[in-house]
CSV table of N, CA, C and O in Angstrom, one decimal:
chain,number,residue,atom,x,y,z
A,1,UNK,N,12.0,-16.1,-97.0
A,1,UNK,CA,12.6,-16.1,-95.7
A,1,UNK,C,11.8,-17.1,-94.8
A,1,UNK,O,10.6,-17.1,-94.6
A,2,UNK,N,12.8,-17.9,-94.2
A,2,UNK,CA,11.8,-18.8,-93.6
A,2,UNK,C,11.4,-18.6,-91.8
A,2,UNK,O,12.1,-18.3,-90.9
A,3,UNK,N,10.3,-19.0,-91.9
A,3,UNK,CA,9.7,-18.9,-90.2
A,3,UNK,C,10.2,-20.5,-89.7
A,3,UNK,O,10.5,-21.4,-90.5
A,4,UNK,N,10.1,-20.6,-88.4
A,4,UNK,CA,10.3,-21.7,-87.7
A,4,UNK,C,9.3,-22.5,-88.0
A,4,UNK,O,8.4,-21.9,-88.6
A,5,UNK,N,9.1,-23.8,-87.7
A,5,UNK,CA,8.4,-24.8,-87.9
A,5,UNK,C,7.4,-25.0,-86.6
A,5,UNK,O,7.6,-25.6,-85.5
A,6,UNK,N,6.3,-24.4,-87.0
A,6,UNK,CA,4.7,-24.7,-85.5
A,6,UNK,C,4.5,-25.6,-85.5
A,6,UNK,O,4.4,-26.2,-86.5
A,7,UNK,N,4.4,-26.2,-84.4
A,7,UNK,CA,4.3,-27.5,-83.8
A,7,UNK,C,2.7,-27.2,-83.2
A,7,UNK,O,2.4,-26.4,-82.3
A,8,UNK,N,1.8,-28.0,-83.9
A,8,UNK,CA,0.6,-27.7,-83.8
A,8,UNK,C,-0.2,-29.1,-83.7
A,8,UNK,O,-0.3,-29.8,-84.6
A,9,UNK,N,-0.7,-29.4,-82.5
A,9,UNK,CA,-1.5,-30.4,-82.0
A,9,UNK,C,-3.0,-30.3,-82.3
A,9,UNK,O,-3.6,-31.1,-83.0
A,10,UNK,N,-3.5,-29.4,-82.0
A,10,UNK,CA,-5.1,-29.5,-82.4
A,10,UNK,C,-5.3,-29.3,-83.4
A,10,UNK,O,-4.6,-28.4,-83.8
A,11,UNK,N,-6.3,-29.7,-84.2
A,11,UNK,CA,-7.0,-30.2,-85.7
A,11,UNK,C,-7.6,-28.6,-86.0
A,11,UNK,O,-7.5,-28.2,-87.1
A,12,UNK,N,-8.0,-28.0,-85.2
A,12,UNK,CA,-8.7,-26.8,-85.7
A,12,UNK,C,-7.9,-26.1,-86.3
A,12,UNK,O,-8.1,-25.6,-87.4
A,13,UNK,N,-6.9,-26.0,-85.3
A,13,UNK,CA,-5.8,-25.2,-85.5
A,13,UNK,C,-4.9,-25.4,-86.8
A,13,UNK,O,-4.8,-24.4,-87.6
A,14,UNK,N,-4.5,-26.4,-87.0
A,14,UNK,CA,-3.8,-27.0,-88.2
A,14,UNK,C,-4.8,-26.7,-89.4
A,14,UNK,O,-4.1,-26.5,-90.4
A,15,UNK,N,-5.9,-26.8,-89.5
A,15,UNK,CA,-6.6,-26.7,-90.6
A,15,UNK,C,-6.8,-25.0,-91.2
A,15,UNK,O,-6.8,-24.5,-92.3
A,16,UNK,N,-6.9,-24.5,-89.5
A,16,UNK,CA,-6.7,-23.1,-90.2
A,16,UNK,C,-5.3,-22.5,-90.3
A,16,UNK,O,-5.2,-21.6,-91.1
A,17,UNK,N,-4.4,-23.0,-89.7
A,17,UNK,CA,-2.5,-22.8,-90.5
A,17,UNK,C,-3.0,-22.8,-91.9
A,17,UNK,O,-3.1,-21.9,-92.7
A,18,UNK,N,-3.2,-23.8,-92.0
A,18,UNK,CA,-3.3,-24.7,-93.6
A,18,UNK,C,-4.3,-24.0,-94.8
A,18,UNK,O,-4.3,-24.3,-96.0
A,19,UNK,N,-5.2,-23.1,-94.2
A,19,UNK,CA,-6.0,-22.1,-95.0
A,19,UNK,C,-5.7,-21.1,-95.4
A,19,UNK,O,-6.1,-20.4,-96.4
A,20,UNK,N,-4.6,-20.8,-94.1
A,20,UNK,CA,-3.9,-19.0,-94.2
A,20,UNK,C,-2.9,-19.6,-95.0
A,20,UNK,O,-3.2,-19.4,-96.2
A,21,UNK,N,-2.0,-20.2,-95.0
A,21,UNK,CA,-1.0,-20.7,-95.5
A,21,UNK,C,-1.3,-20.8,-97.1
A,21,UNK,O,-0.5,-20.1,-97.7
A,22,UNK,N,-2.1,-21.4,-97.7
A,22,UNK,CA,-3.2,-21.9,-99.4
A,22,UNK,C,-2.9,-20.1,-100.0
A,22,UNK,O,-2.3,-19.7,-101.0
A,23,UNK,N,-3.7,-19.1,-98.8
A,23,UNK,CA,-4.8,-18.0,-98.9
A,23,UNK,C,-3.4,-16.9,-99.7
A,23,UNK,O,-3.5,-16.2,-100.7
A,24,UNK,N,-2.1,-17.4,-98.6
A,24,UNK,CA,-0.8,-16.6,-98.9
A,24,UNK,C,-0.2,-16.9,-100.3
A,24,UNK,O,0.4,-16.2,-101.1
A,25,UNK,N,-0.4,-18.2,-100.4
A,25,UNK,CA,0.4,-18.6,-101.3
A,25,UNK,C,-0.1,-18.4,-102.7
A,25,UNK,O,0.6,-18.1,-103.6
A,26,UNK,N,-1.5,-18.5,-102.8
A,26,UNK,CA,-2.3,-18.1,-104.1
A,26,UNK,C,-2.0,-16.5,-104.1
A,26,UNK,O,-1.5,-16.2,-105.2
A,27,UNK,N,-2.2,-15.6,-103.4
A,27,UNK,CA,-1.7,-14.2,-103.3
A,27,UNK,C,-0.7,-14.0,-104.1
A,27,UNK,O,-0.7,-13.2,-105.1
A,28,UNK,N,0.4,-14.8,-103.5
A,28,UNK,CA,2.0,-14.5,-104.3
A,28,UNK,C,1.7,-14.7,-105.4
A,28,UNK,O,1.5,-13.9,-106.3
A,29,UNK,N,1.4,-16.3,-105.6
A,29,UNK,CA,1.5,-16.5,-107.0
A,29,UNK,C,0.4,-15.8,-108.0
A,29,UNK,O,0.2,-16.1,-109.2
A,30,UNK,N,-0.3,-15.0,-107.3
A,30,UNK,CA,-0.9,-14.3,-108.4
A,30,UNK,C,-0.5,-13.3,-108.7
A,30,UNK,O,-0.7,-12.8,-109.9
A,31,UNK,N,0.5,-12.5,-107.7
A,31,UNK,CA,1.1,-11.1,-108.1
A,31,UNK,C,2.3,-11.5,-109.0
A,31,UNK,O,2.6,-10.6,-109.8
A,32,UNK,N,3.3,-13.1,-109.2
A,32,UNK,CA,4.1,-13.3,-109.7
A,32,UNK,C,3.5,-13.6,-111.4
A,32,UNK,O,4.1,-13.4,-112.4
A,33,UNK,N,2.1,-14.3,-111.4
A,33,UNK,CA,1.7,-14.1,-113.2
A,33,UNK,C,1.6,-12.8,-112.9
A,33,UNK,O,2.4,-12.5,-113.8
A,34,UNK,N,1.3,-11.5,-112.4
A,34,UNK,CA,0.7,-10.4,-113.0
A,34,UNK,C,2.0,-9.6,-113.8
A,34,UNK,O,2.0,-8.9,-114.8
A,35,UNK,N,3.3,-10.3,-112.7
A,35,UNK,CA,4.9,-9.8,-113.0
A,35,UNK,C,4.9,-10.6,-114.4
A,35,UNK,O,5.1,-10.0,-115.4
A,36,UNK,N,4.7,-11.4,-114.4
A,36,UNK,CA,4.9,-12.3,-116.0
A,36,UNK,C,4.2,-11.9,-117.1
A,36,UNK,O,4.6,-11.9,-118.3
A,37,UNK,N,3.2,-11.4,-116.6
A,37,UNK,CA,2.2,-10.8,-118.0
A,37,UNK,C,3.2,-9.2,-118.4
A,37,UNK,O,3.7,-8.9,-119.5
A,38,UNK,N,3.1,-8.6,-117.5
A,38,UNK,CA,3.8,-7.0,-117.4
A,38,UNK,C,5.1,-7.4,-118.1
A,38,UNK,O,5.2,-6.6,-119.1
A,39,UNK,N,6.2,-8.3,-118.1
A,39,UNK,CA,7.3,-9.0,-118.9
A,39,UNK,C,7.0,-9.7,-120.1
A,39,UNK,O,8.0,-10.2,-120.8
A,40,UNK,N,5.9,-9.7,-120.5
A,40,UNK,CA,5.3,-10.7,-121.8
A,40,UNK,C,5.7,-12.1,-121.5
A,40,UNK,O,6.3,-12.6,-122.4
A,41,UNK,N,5.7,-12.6,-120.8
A,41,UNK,CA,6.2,-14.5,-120.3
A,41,UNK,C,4.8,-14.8,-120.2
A,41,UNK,O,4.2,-14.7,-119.1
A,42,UNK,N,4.2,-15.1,-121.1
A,42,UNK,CA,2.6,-16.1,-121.2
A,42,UNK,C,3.1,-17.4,-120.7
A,42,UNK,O,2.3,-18.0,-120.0
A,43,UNK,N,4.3,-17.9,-121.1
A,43,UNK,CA,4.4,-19.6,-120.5
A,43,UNK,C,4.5,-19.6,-118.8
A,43,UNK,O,4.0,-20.4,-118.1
A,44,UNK,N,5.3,-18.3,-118.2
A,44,UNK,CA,5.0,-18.5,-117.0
A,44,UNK,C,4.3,-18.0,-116.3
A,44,UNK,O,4.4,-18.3,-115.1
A,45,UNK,N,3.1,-16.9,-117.0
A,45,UNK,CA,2.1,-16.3,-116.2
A,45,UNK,C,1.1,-17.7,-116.2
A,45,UNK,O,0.4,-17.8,-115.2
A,46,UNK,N,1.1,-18.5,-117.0
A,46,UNK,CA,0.2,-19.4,-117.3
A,46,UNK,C,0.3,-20.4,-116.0
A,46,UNK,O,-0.7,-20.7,-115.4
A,47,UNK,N,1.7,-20.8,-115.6
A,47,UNK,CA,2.0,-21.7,-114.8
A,47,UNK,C,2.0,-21.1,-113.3
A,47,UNK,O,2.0,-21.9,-112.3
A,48,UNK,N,2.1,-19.6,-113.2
A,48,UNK,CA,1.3,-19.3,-112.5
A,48,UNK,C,-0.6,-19.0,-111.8
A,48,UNK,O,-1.0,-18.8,-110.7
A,49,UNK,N,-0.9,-19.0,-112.3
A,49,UNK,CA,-2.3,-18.9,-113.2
A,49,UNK,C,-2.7,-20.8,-112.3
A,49,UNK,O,-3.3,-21.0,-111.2
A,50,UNK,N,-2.3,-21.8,-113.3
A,50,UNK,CA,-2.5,-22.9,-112.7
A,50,UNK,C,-2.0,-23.1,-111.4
A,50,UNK,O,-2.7,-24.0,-110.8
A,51,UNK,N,-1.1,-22.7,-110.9
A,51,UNK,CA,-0.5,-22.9,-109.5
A,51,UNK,C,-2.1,-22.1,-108.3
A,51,UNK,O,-2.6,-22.4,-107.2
A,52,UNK,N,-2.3,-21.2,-109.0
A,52,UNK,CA,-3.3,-20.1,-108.0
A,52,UNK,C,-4.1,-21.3,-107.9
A,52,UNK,O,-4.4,-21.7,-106.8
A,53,UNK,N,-4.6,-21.8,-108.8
A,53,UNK,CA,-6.0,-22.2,-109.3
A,53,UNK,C,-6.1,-23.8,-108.0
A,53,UNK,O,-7.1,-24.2,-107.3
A,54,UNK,N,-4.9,-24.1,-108.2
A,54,UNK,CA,-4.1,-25.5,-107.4
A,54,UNK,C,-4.4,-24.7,-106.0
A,54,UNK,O,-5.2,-25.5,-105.4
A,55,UNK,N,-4.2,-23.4,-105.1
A,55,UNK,CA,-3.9,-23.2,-104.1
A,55,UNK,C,-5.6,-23.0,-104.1
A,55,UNK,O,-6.0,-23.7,-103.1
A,56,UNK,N,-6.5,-22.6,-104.5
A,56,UNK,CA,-7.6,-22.1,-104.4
A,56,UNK,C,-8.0,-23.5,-104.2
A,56,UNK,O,-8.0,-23.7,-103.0
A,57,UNK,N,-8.4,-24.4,-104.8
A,57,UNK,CA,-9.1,-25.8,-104.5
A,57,UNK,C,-8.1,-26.6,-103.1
A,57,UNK,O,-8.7,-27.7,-102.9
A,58,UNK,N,-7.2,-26.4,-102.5
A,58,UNK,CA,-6.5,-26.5,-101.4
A,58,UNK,C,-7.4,-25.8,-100.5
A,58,UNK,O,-8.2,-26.3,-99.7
A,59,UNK,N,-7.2,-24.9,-100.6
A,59,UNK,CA,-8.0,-23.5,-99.7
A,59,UNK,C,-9.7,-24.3,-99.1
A,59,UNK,O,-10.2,-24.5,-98.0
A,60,UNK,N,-10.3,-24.4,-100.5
A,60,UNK,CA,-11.6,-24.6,-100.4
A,60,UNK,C,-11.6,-26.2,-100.0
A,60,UNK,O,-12.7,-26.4,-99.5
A,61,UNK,N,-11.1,-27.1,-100.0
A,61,UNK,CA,-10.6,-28.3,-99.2
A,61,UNK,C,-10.9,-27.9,-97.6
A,61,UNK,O,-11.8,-28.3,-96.9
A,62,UNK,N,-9.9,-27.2,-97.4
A,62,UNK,CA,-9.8,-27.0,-95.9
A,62,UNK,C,-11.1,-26.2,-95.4
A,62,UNK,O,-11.9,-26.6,-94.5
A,63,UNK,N,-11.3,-25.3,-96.0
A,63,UNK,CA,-12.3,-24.3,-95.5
A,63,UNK,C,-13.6,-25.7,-95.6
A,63,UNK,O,-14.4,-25.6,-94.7
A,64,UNK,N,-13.8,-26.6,-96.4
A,64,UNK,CA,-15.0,-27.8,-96.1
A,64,UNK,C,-14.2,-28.7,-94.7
A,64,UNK,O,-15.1,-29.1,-93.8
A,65,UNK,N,-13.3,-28.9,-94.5
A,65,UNK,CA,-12.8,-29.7,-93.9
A,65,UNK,C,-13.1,-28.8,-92.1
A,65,UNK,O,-13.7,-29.3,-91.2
A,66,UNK,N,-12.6,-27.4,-92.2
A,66,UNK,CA,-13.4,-26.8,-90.5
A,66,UNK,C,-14.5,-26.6,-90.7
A,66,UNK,O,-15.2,-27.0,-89.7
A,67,UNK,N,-15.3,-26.1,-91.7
A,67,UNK,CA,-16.5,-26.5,-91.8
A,67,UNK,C,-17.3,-27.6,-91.3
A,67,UNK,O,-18.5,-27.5,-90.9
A,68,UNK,N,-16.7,-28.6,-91.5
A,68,UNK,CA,-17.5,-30.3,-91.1
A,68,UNK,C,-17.3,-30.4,-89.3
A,68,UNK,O,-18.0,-30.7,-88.4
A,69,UNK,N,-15.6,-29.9,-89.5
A,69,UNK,CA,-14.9,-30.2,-87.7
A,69,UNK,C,-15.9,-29.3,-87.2
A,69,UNK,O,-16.8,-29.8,-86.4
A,70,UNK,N,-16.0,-27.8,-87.5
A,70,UNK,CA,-17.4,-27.1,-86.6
A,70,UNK,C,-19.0,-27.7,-86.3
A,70,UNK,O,-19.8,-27.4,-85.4
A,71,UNK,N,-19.0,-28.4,-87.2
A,71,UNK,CA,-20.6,-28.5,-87.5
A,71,UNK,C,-20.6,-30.1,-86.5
A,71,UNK,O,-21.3,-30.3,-85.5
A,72,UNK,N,-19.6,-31.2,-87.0
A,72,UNK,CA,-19.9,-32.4,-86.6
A,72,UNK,C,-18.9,-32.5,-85.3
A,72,UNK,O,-19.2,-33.5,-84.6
A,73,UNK,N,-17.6,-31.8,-84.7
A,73,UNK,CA,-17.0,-32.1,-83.9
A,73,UNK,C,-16.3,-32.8,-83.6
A,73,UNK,O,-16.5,-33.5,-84.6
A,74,UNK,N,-15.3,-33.4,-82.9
A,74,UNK,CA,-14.4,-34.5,-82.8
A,74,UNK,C,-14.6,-35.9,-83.5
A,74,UNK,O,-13.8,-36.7,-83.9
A,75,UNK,N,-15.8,-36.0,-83.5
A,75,UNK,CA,-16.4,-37.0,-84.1
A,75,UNK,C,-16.2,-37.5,-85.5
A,75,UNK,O,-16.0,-38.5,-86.1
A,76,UNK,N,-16.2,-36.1,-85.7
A,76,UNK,CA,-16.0,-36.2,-87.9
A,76,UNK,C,-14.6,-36.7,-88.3
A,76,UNK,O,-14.3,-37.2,-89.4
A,77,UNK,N,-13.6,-36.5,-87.2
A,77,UNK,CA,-12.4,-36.8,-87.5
A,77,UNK,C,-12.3,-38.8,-87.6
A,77,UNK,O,-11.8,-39.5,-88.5
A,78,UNK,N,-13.1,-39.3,-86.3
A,78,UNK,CA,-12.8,-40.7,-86.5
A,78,UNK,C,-13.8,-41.5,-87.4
A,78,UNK,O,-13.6,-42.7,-87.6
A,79,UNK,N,-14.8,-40.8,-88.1
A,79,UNK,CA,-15.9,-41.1,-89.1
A,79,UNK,C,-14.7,-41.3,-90.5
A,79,UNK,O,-14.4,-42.2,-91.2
A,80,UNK,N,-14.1,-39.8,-90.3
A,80,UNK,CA,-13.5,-39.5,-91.6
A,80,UNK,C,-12.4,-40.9,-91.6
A,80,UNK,O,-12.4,-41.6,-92.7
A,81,UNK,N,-11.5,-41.4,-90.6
A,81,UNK,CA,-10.7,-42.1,-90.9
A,81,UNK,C,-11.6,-43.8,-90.8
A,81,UNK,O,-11.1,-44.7,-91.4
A,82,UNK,N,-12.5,-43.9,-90.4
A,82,UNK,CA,-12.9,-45.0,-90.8
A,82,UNK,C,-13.6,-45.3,-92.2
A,82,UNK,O,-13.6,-46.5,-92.5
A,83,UNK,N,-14.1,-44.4,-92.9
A,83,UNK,CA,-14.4,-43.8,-94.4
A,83,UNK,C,-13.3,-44.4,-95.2
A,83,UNK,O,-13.5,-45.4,-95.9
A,84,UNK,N,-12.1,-43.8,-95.1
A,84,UNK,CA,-10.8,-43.9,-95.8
A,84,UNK,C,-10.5,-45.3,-95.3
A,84,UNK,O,-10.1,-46.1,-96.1
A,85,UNK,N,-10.7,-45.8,-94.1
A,85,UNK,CA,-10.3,-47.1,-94.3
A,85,UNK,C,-11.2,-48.3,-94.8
A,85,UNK,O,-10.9,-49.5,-95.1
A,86,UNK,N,-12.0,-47.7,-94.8
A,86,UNK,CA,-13.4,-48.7,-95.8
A,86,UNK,C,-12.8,-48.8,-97.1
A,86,UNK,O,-12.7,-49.8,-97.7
A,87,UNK,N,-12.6,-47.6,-97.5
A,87,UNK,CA,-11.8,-47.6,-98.9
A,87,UNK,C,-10.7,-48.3,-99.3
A,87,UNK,O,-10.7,-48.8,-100.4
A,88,UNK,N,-9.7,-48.3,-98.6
A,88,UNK,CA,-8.6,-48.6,-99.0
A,88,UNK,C,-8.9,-50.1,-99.0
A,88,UNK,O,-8.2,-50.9,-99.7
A,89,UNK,N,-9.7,-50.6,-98.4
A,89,UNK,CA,-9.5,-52.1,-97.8
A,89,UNK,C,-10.8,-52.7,-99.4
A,89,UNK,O,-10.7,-53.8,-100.0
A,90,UNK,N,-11.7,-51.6,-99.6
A,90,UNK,CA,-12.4,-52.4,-100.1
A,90,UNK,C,-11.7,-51.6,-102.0
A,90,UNK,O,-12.5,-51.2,-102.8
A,91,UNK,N,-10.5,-51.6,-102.2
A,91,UNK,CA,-9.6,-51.0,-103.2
A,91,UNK,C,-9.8,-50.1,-103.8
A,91,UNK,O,-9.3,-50.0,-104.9
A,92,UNK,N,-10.9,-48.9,-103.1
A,92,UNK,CA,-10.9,-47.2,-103.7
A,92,UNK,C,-9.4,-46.5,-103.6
A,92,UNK,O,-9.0,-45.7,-104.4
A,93,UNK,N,-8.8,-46.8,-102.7
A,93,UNK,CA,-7.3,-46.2,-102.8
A,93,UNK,C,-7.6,-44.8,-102.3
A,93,UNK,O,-8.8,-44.3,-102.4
A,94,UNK,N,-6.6,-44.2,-101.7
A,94,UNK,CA,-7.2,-42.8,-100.5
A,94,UNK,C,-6.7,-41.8,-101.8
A,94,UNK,O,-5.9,-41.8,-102.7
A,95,UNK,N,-7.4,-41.1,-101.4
A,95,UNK,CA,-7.1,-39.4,-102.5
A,95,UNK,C,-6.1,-38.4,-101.6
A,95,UNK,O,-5.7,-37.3,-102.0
């Protein structure tokens, strides 16, 4: 069921959407392998399983990412994009 679309300006804020958001989605998709295993579907408990695993390193992204915004402040944001543009320019290509 879908919720309306937050219109969210500050960085804090958005990072922590984006953690609750990871936090929910690994949730589901873990109760949907537990539904798969209880069905005998090993191909899609599996691809559940990898999906969790995908939301968890998402999660732990962000949770380093407010972590840095807390610790270093507005600051870390224009460090971070000058970083990335060091790279692209000098052909690391952005992750």
């Amino acid at each position: 069921v879908g919720e309306p679309v937050k219109k969210i300006q500050d960085v804090q804020a958005m990072l922590e959407c984006a953690s609750r958001m990871e936090q929910e989605s690994a949730l589901a998709y873990n109760r949907w392998a537990n539904e798969c295993s209880v069905n005998a579907d090993s191909v899609s408990k599996k691809l559940f399983e990898d999906l969790v695993a995908d939301e968890e390193r998402h999660y732990d992204n962000y949770d380093t990412e407010l972590e840095n915004l807390k610790k270093f402040g507005e600051k870390y944001l224009a460090l971070q994009s000058i970083e990335r543009s060091k790279s692209q320019s000098s052909g690391g290509g952005a992750e």
